mmCIF file of N, CA and C in Angstrom:
data_model
loop_
_atom_site.group_PDB
_atom_site.id
_atom_site.type_symbol
_atom_site.label_atom_id
_atom_site.label_comp_id
_atom_site.label_asym_id
_atom_site.label_seq_id
_atom_site.Cartn_x
_atom_site.Cartn_y
_atom_site.Cartn_z
ATOM 1 N N MET A 4 -114.528 112.331 22.383
ATOM 2 C CA MET A 4 -115.447 112.990 21.065
ATOM 3 C C MET A 4 -115.825 112.235 20.838
ATOM 4 N N ALA A 5 -116.817 112.452 19.965
ATOM 5 C CA ALA A 5 -117.818 111.541 19.046
ATOM 6 C C ALA A 5 -118.031 111.835 17.942
ATOM 7 N N ARG A 6 -118.030 111.149 17.137
ATOM 8 C CA ARG A 6 -118.258 111.235 15.991
ATOM 9 C C ARG A 6 -120.038 111.222 15.224
ATOM 10 N N ILE A 7 -120.376 112.085 14.681
ATOM 11 C CA ILE A 7 -122.098 112.219 14.406
ATOM 12 C C ILE A 7 -122.099 112.713 13.318
ATOM 13 N N LEU A 8 -122.817 112.032 12.973
ATOM 14 C CA LEU A 8 -123.876 112.361 11.696
ATOM 15 C C LEU A 8 -125.153 113.010 11.772
ATOM 16 N N VAL A 9 -125.768 113.958 11.253
ATOM 17 C CA VAL A 9 -126.352 114.300 11.395
ATOM 18 C C VAL A 9 -127.373 114.449 9.868
ATOM 19 N N ILE A 10 -128.453 113.851 9.669
ATOM 20 C CA ILE A 10 -128.954 114.282 8.201
ATOM 21 C C ILE A 10 -130.232 114.525 8.961
ATOM 22 N N ASP A 11 -130.502 115.890 7.744
ATOM 23 C CA ASP A 11 -131.624 116.629 7.641
ATOM 24 C C ASP A 11 -131.963 117.474 6.854
ATOM 25 N N ASP A 12 -133.120 117.929 6.049
ATOM 26 C CA ASP A 12 -133.205 118.365 4.953
ATOM 27 C C ASP A 12 -133.504 119.873 5.038
ATOM 28 N N ASP A 13 -133.791 120.616 6.312
ATOM 29 C CA ASP A 13 -133.713 121.465 6.850
ATOM 30 C C ASP A 13 -132.500 122.185 7.299
ATOM 31 N N SER A 14 -131.945 123.455 6.528
ATOM 32 C CA SER A 14 -130.332 123.717 6.776
ATOM 33 C C SER A 14 -130.593 124.669 8.286
ATOM 34 N N VAL A 15 -131.030 125.258 8.045
ATOM 35 C CA VAL A 15 -131.629 125.987 9.763
ATOM 36 C C VAL A 15 -131.279 124.567 11.036
ATOM 37 N N SER A 16 -132.003 123.423 11.165
ATOM 38 C CA SER A 16 -131.885 122.616 11.887
ATOM 39 C C SER A 16 -130.225 121.810 11.840
ATOM 40 N N ARG A 17 -130.023 121.903 10.476
ATOM 41 C CA ARG A 17 -128.631 121.188 10.357
ATOM 42 C C ARG A 17 -127.472 122.082 11.109
ATOM 43 N N LEU A 18 -127.559 123.238 11.083
ATOM 44 C CA LEU A 18 -126.706 124.455 11.466
ATOM 45 C C LEU A 18 -126.702 124.462 12.884
ATOM 46 N N LEU A 19 -128.198 124.296 13.442
ATOM 47 C CA LEU A 19 -128.235 124.305 15.176
ATOM 48 C C LEU A 19 -127.892 123.220 15.651
ATOM 49 N N LEU A 20 -128.259 122.117 15.166
ATOM 50 C CA LEU A 20 -127.514 120.721 15.733
ATOM 51 C C LEU A 20 -125.566 120.696 15.345
ATOM 52 N N GLN A 21 -125.724 121.141 14.652
ATOM 53 C CA GLN A 21 -123.864 120.697 14.126
ATOM 54 C C GLN A 21 -123.571 121.990 15.465
ATOM 55 N N ARG A 22 -123.740 123.107 15.572
ATOM 56 C CA ARG A 22 -123.120 124.423 16.472
ATOM 57 C C ARG A 22 -123.532 123.771 18.041
ATOM 58 N N LEU A 23 -124.668 123.499 18.097
ATOM 59 C CA LEU A 23 -125.067 122.596 19.424
ATOM 60 C C LEU A 23 -123.993 121.445 19.900
ATOM 61 N N LEU A 24 -123.779 120.162 18.853
ATOM 62 C CA LEU A 24 -123.066 119.384 19.035
ATOM 63 C C LEU A 24 -121.304 119.616 18.752
ATOM 64 N N GLU A 25 -120.949 120.511 18.524
ATOM 65 C CA GLU A 25 -119.651 120.884 18.018
ATOM 66 C C GLU A 25 -119.130 121.766 19.391
ATOM 67 N N GLN A 26 -120.124 122.329 19.736
ATOM 68 C CA GLN A 26 -119.709 123.382 21.368
ATOM 69 C C GLN A 26 -119.399 122.140 22.467
ATOM 70 N N ASP A 27 -120.269 121.167 22.013
ATOM 71 C CA ASP A 27 -120.229 119.986 23.592
ATOM 72 C C ASP A 27 -118.725 118.957 22.912
ATOM 73 N N GLY A 28 -118.143 119.771 21.957
ATOM 74 C CA GLY A 28 -116.982 119.020 21.226
ATOM 75 C C GLY A 28 -116.893 117.565 20.850
ATOM 76 N N HIS A 29 -118.339 117.328 20.050
ATOM 77 C CA HIS A 29 -118.010 116.427 18.893
ATOM 78 C C HIS A 29 -117.391 116.852 17.663
ATOM 79 N N ASP A 30 -117.414 115.566 17.126
ATOM 80 C CA ASP A 30 -116.711 116.333 15.384
ATOM 81 C C ASP A 30 -118.169 115.919 14.749
ATOM 82 N N VAL A 31 -118.592 116.880 13.764
ATOM 83 C CA VAL A 31 -120.169 116.437 13.395
ATOM 84 C C VAL A 31 -120.248 117.047 12.245
ATOM 85 N N THR A 32 -120.642 115.900 11.309
ATOM 86 C CA THR A 32 -120.874 115.747 9.573
ATOM 87 C C THR A 32 -122.291 115.864 9.599
ATOM 88 N N VAL A 33 -122.803 116.857 8.799
ATOM 89 C CA VAL A 33 -124.124 117.318 8.348
ATOM 90 C C VAL A 33 -124.439 116.749 7.318
ATOM 91 N N VAL A 34 -125.758 116.236 6.443
ATOM 92 C CA VAL A 34 -125.921 116.323 5.424
ATOM 93 C C VAL A 34 -127.448 116.581 4.929
ATOM 94 N N GLU A 35 -127.629 117.002 3.731
ATOM 95 C CA GLU A 35 -128.956 117.167 3.480
ATOM 96 C C GLU A 35 -130.210 116.267 2.941
ATOM 97 N N SER A 36 -129.771 114.717 2.756
ATOM 98 C CA SER A 36 -131.066 113.922 2.617
ATOM 99 C C SER A 36 -130.231 112.698 3.012
ATOM 100 N N GLY A 37 -131.605 111.733 2.999
ATOM 101 C CA GLY A 37 -131.666 110.103 3.397
ATOM 102 C C GLY A 37 -130.557 109.821 2.934
ATOM 103 N N GLU A 38 -130.581 109.634 1.462
ATOM 104 C CA GLU A 38 -129.400 109.543 0.651
ATOM 105 C C GLU A 38 -128.036 109.495 0.836
ATOM 106 N N ALA A 39 -128.148 110.623 1.040
ATOM 107 C CA ALA A 39 -126.368 111.113 1.211
ATOM 108 C C ALA A 39 -125.894 110.348 2.462
ATOM 109 N N GLY A 40 -126.834 110.211 3.537
ATOM 110 C CA GLY A 40 -126.775 109.903 4.691
ATOM 111 C C GLY A 40 -126.580 108.888 4.607
ATOM 112 N N VAL A 41 -127.213 107.890 4.331
ATOM 113 C CA VAL A 41 -126.973 107.032 4.170
ATOM 114 C C VAL A 41 -125.531 106.408 3.443
ATOM 115 N N ALA A 42 -125.450 107.120 2.245
ATOM 116 C CA ALA A 42 -124.190 106.876 1.466
ATOM 117 C C ALA A 42 -122.608 107.303 2.379
ATOM 118 N N HIS A 43 -122.954 108.402 2.953
ATOM 119 C CA HIS A 43 -121.547 108.739 4.162
ATOM 120 C C HIS A 43 -121.489 107.781 5.320
ATOM 121 N N PHE A 44 -122.564 106.926 5.546
ATOM 122 C CA PHE A 44 -122.222 106.243 6.868
ATOM 123 C C PHE A 44 -121.827 105.110 6.468
ATOM 124 N N ARG A 45 -121.560 104.997 5.556
ATOM 125 C CA ARG A 45 -121.571 103.477 4.346
ATOM 126 C C ARG A 45 -119.950 103.341 4.473
ATOM 127 N N GLU A 46 -119.314 105.165 4.038
ATOM 128 C CA GLU A 46 -118.111 105.019 3.845
ATOM 129 C C GLU A 46 -117.349 105.765 5.128
ATOM 130 N N HIS A 47 -117.925 106.015 5.904
ATOM 131 C CA HIS A 47 -117.352 106.682 7.007
ATOM 132 C C HIS A 47 -118.040 106.388 8.353
ATOM 133 N N ARG A 48 -118.202 105.464 8.507
ATOM 134 C CA ARG A 48 -118.888 105.425 9.846
ATOM 135 C C ARG A 48 -118.839 106.281 11.221
ATOM 136 N N SER A 49 -119.781 106.208 11.933
ATOM 137 C CA SER A 49 -120.351 107.470 13.150
ATOM 138 C C SER A 49 -120.437 106.624 14.493
ATOM 139 N N ASP A 50 -120.044 107.409 15.289
ATOM 140 C CA ASP A 50 -120.760 106.656 16.612
ATOM 141 C C ASP A 50 -121.907 106.683 16.604
ATOM 142 N N LEU A 51 -122.665 107.953 16.564
ATOM 143 C CA LEU A 51 -123.904 108.349 16.338
ATOM 144 C C LEU A 51 -124.616 108.476 15.344
ATOM 145 N N VAL A 52 -125.955 108.671 14.728
ATOM 146 C CA VAL A 52 -126.600 109.036 13.482
ATOM 147 C C VAL A 52 -127.662 109.937 14.481
ATOM 148 N N ILE A 53 -127.726 111.303 13.828
ATOM 149 C CA ILE A 53 -128.995 111.919 14.362
ATOM 150 C C ILE A 53 -129.401 112.308 12.865
ATOM 151 N N THR A 54 -131.414 111.398 12.804
ATOM 152 C CA THR A 54 -132.154 111.663 11.772
ATOM 153 C C THR A 54 -133.295 112.633 11.711
ATOM 154 N N ASP A 55 -133.322 113.527 11.206
ATOM 155 C CA ASP A 55 -134.860 114.164 10.878
ATOM 156 C C ASP A 55 -135.830 112.756 10.447
ATOM 157 N N LEU A 56 -137.032 112.636 10.824
ATOM 158 C CA LEU A 56 -137.920 111.581 10.287
ATOM 159 C C LEU A 56 -138.447 111.777 8.959
ATOM 160 N N ILE A 57 -138.815 113.618 9.078
ATOM 161 C CA ILE A 57 -139.823 113.216 7.634
ATOM 162 C C ILE A 57 -139.144 114.052 7.015
ATOM 163 N N MET A 58 -138.422 113.635 5.901
ATOM 164 C CA MET A 58 -137.733 114.139 4.319
ATOM 165 C C MET A 58 -138.446 114.136 3.588
ATOM 166 N N GLU A 59 -138.216 114.825 2.433
ATOM 167 C CA GLU A 59 -138.519 114.404 0.933
ATOM 168 C C GLU A 59 -137.694 113.358 0.595
ATOM 169 N N GLY A 60 -137.655 112.452 -0.366
ATOM 170 C CA GLY A 60 -137.065 111.160 -0.664
ATOM 171 C C GLY A 60 -137.286 110.385 0.135
ATOM 172 N N MET A 61 -135.750 109.886 0.585
ATOM 173 C CA MET A 61 -135.947 108.860 1.628
ATOM 174 C C MET A 61 -135.751 109.591 3.008
ATOM 175 N N SER A 62 -136.886 108.911 3.281
ATOM 176 C CA SER A 62 -136.983 109.688 4.653
ATOM 177 C C SER A 62 -136.354 109.078 6.287
ATOM 178 N N GLY A 63 -136.290 110.002 7.255
ATOM 179 C CA GLY A 63 -135.317 109.213 8.213
ATOM 180 C C GLY A 63 -136.012 108.023 8.562
ATOM 181 N N LEU A 64 -137.131 107.742 8.450
ATOM 182 C CA LEU A 64 -137.752 106.081 8.809
ATOM 183 C C LEU A 64 -136.891 105.188 7.954
ATOM 184 N N ASP A 65 -136.489 105.643 6.886
ATOM 185 C CA ASP A 65 -136.123 104.886 6.101
ATOM 186 C C ASP A 65 -134.557 104.642 6.061
ATOM 187 N N VAL A 66 -134.160 105.620 6.649
ATOM 188 C CA VAL A 66 -132.606 105.749 6.628
ATOM 189 C C VAL A 66 -132.650 104.894 8.001
ATOM 190 N N ILE A 67 -133.461 105.074 9.147
ATOM 191 C CA ILE A 67 -133.219 103.885 10.241
ATOM 192 C C ILE A 67 -133.112 102.710 9.913
ATOM 193 N N GLN A 68 -134.307 102.396 9.120
ATOM 194 C CA GLN A 68 -134.592 100.950 8.454
ATOM 195 C C GLN A 68 -133.105 100.353 8.196
ATOM 196 N N THR A 69 -132.905 101.002 6.730
ATOM 197 C CA THR A 69 -131.432 100.697 6.114
ATOM 198 C C THR A 69 -130.002 101.021 6.534
ATOM 199 N N LEU A 70 -130.206 101.512 7.756
ATOM 200 C CA LEU A 70 -128.772 101.188 8.602
ATOM 201 C C LEU A 70 -128.828 100.122 9.723
ATOM 202 N N ARG A 71 -129.640 100.084 10.196
ATOM 203 C CA ARG A 71 -130.220 98.395 10.906
ATOM 204 C C ARG A 71 -129.868 97.370 10.342
ATOM 205 N N GLU A 72 -130.456 97.635 8.732
ATOM 206 C CA GLU A 72 -130.322 96.715 8.661
ATOM 207 C C GLU A 72 -128.766 95.853 8.065
ATOM 208 N N GLU A 73 -128.240 96.984 7.604
ATOM 209 C CA GLU A 73 -126.929 96.962 7.134
ATOM 210 C C GLU A 73 -125.576 96.880 8.210
ATOM 211 N N PHE A 74 -125.818 97.718 9.743
ATOM 212 C CA PHE A 74 -124.943 98.141 10.816
ATOM 213 C C PHE A 74 -126.147 97.738 12.044
ATOM 214 N N ARG A 75 -126.223 96.648 12.617
ATOM 215 C CA ARG A 75 -126.791 96.267 13.775
ATOM 216 C C ARG A 75 -126.676 97.299 14.714
ATOM 217 N N GLY A 76 -125.855 97.288 14.973
ATOM 218 C CA GLY A 76 -125.115 98.181 16.429
ATOM 219 C C GLY A 76 -125.233 99.218 16.133
ATOM 220 N N VAL A 77 -125.668 100.047 15.047
ATOM 221 C CA VAL A 77 -125.698 101.699 15.000
ATOM 222 C C VAL A 77 -126.505 102.438 16.108
ATOM 223 N N LYS A 78 -126.012 103.144 16.381
ATOM 224 C CA LYS A 78 -126.845 104.332 17.631
ATOM 225 C C LYS A 78 -127.633 105.419 17.025
ATOM 226 N N ILE A 79 -128.965 105.472 17.143
ATOM 227 C CA ILE A 79 -129.433 106.441 16.128
ATOM 228 C C ILE A 79 -130.549 106.871 17.096
ATOM 229 N N ILE A 80 -130.389 108.239 16.990
ATOM 230 C CA ILE A 80 -132.214 109.353 17.023
ATOM 231 C C ILE A 80 -132.512 109.686 16.251
ATOM 232 N N GLY A 81 -133.882 109.641 15.923
ATOM 233 C CA GLY A 81 -134.911 110.282 15.224
ATOM 234 C C GLY A 81 -135.118 111.838 16.023
ATOM 235 N N ILE A 82 -135.491 112.556 14.838
ATOM 236 C CA ILE A 82 -136.179 113.880 15.128
ATOM 237 C C ILE A 82 -136.959 114.264 14.444
ATOM 238 N N SER A 83 -138.196 114.947 15.094
ATOM 239 C CA SER A 83 -139.667 115.050 14.116
ATOM 240 C C SER A 83 -140.325 116.201 14.653
ATOM 241 N N GLY A 84 -140.439 116.953 13.607
ATOM 242 C CA GLY A 84 -141.735 117.763 14.184
ATOM 243 C C GLY A 84 -143.026 117.854 13.661
ATOM 244 N N GLY A 85 -142.924 116.674 12.831
ATOM 245 C CA GLY A 85 -144.689 116.333 12.351
ATOM 246 C C GLY A 85 -145.076 114.856 12.970
ATOM 247 N N ALA A 86 -144.403 114.385 14.126
ATOM 248 C CA ALA A 86 -145.614 113.129 14.746
ATOM 249 C C ALA A 86 -145.192 113.698 16.435
ATOM 250 N N SER A 87 -146.242 113.062 17.023
ATOM 251 C CA SER A 87 -146.407 113.316 18.560
ATOM 252 C C SER A 87 -146.059 111.517 19.466
ATOM 253 N N ASP A 88 -146.456 110.785 18.721
ATOM 254 C CA ASP A 88 -146.573 109.266 19.023
ATOM 255 C C ASP A 88 -145.368 108.718 19.146
ATOM 256 N N PHE A 89 -144.416 109.139 19.555
ATOM 257 C CA PHE A 89 -142.902 108.162 19.266
ATOM 258 C C PHE A 89 -142.763 106.964 19.611
ATOM 259 N N PRO A 90 -143.147 106.503 20.851
ATOM 260 C CA PRO A 90 -142.614 105.348 20.917
ATOM 261 C C PRO A 90 -143.436 104.230 20.419
ATOM 262 N N PRO A 91 -144.371 104.142 19.287
ATOM 263 C CA PRO A 91 -143.927 103.124 18.200
ATOM 264 C C PRO A 91 -143.587 103.471 17.305
ATOM 265 N N VAL A 92 -142.680 104.606 16.753
ATOM 266 C CA VAL A 92 -142.145 104.707 15.689
ATOM 267 C C VAL A 92 -140.442 104.193 16.263
ATOM 268 N N GLU A 93 -140.035 104.108 17.958
ATOM 269 C CA GLU A 93 -139.127 103.595 18.085
ATOM 270 C C GLU A 93 -138.829 102.277 18.101
ATOM 271 N N ARG A 94 -140.042 101.725 18.208
ATOM 272 C CA ARG A 94 -140.352 99.968 18.570
ATOM 273 C C ARG A 94 -140.288 99.389 16.835
ATOM 274 N N MET A 95 -140.827 99.845 16.191
ATOM 275 C CA MET A 95 -140.865 99.355 14.786
ATOM 276 C C MET A 95 -139.948 99.777 13.877
ATOM 277 N N ARG A 96 -139.160 100.785 14.116
ATOM 278 C CA ARG A 96 -138.342 101.548 13.418
ATOM 279 C C ARG A 96 -136.754 101.548 13.949
ATOM 280 N N GLY A 97 -136.309 101.027 15.080
ATOM 281 C CA GLY A 97 -135.441 100.873 15.743
ATOM 282 C C GLY A 97 -134.260 102.055 16.146
ATOM 283 N N ALA A 98 -135.352 103.363 16.149
ATOM 284 C CA ALA A 98 -134.236 104.594 17.031
ATOM 285 C C ALA A 98 -134.040 103.905 18.276
ATOM 286 N N ASN A 99 -132.850 104.407 18.963
ATOM 287 C CA ASN A 99 -132.708 104.331 20.149
ATOM 288 C C ASN A 99 -133.586 105.372 20.869
ATOM 289 N N ARG A 100 -133.622 106.468 20.305
ATOM 290 C CA ARG A 100 -134.440 107.417 20.785
ATOM 291 C C ARG A 100 -135.421 108.226 20.121
ATOM 292 N N VAL A 101 -136.099 109.227 20.202
ATOM 293 C CA VAL A 101 -136.828 109.682 19.538
ATOM 294 C C VAL A 101 -136.801 111.141 19.952
ATOM 295 N N PHE A 102 -136.590 112.701 19.539
ATOM 296 C CA PHE A 102 -137.021 113.911 20.205
ATOM 297 C C PHE A 102 -137.880 114.396 19.088
ATOM 298 N N SER A 103 -139.095 115.375 19.739
ATOM 299 C CA SER A 103 -139.938 116.157 18.921
ATOM 300 C C SER A 103 -139.005 117.773 18.708
ATOM 301 N N LYS A 104 -139.427 118.402 17.607
ATOM 302 C CA LYS A 104 -138.970 119.681 17.615
ATOM 303 C C LYS A 104 -139.536 120.873 18.102
ATOM 304 N N PRO A 105 -139.709 121.989 18.701
ATOM 305 C CA PRO A 105 -138.263 122.162 19.187
ATOM 306 C C PRO A 105 -137.808 120.825 19.992
ATOM 307 N N ILE A 106 -136.279 120.745 19.689
ATOM 308 C CA ILE A 106 -135.507 119.813 20.878
ATOM 309 C C ILE A 106 -135.099 120.978 21.798
ATOM 310 N N ASP A 107 -135.477 120.103 23.135
ATOM 311 C CA ASP A 107 -134.931 120.154 24.535
ATOM 312 C C ASP A 107 -133.560 120.122 24.448
ATOM 313 N N ARG A 108 -132.378 121.202 24.112
ATOM 314 C CA ARG A 108 -131.207 121.289 23.646
ATOM 315 C C ARG A 108 -130.494 120.483 25.120
ATOM 316 N N ASP A 109 -130.566 120.512 26.336
ATOM 317 C CA ASP A 109 -130.104 120.107 27.384
ATOM 318 C C ASP A 109 -130.550 118.085 27.104
ATOM 319 N N ALA A 110 -131.605 118.170 27.079
ATOM 320 C CA ALA A 110 -132.001 116.259 26.891
ATOM 321 C C ALA A 110 -131.321 115.919 26.089
ATOM 322 N N LEU A 111 -131.219 116.516 24.880
ATOM 323 C CA LEU A 111 -130.839 116.033 23.656
ATOM 324 C C LEU A 111 -128.722 115.604 23.488
ATOM 325 N N LEU A 112 -128.232 116.840 24.541
ATOM 326 C CA LEU A 112 -127.229 116.792 24.952
ATOM 327 C C LEU A 112 -126.556 115.425 25.748
ATOM 328 N N LYS A 113 -127.493 115.478 26.958
ATOM 329 C CA LYS A 113 -127.830 114.417 27.843
ATOM 330 C C LYS A 113 -127.623 112.948 27.023
ATOM 331 N N THR A 114 -128.606 112.858 26.689
ATOM 332 C CA THR A 114 -128.840 111.512 25.434
ATOM 333 C C THR A 114 -127.491 110.998 24.746
ATOM 334 N N VAL A 115 -126.866 112.140 24.246
ATOM 335 C CA VAL A 115 -126.112 112.313 22.777
ATOM 336 C C VAL A 115 -125.001 111.656 24.047
ATOM 337 N N ARG A 116 -124.499 112.106 24.959
ATOM 338 C CA ARG A 116 -123.416 111.777 26.117
ATOM 339 C C ARG A 116 -123.720 110.406 26.772
ATOM 340 N N GLU A 117 -124.454 109.987 26.837
ATOM 341 C CA GLU A 117 -124.717 108.767 27.451
ATOM 342 C C GLU A 117 -124.946 107.377 26.495
ATOM 343 N N MET A 118 -125.169 107.939 25.170
ATOM 344 C CA MET A 118 -125.309 106.963 23.944
ATOM 345 C C MET A 118 -123.966 106.965 23.598
ATOM 346 N N VAL A 119 -123.201 107.646 23.325
ATOM 347 C CA VAL A 119 -121.457 107.750 22.986
ATOM 348 C C VAL A 119 -120.555 107.370 23.584
ATOM 349 N N SER A 120 -120.937 107.312 25.534
ATOM 350 C CA SER A 120 -119.644 107.184 26.441
ATOM 351 C C SER A 120 -119.590 105.827 26.441
ATOM 352 N N PRO A 121 -117.919 105.514 26.574
ATOM 353 C CA PRO A 121 -117.394 103.943 26.744
ATOM 354 C C PRO A 121 -118.771 103.281 27.486
ATOM 355 N N LYS A 122 -118.692 102.351 27.211
ATOM 356 C CA LYS A 122 -119.343 101.192 28.865
ATOM 357 C C LYS A 122 -118.443 101.072 29.548
ATOM 358 N N ASP A 123 -118.888 100.821 31.019
ATOM 359 C CA ASP A 123 -117.485 100.337 31.996
ATOM 360 C C ASP A 123 -118.010 98.643 31.813
ATOM 361 N N THR A 124 -116.804 97.811 31.610
ATOM 362 C CA THR A 124 -116.698 96.515 31.697
ATOM 363 C C THR A 124 -116.228 96.172 33.141
#
């Protein structure tokens, strides 16, 4: 079980992600803004952050950049319904992976499992 922080300004998206991830056995915290997400992560580190990219106020891109600067090894998944050219966003802003809405649930869960599983040594 991983601790996952979900940051999304859309209440329906937050609820759907929370239910999906909790059903997969994860401990999920949801927040509704980039500012709240960064503040929460600073206080309560998570194994993975999932953030919407396009939000009012502090965008998900800003969240990614801030967390990368402060916590180099943080694992981040970006989610967006507004952009279609994701690889440049990943390289420029530091998301480990980006998904578009509507999210392929199986692909998201597979990626989450891969990102939070302990690595063999």
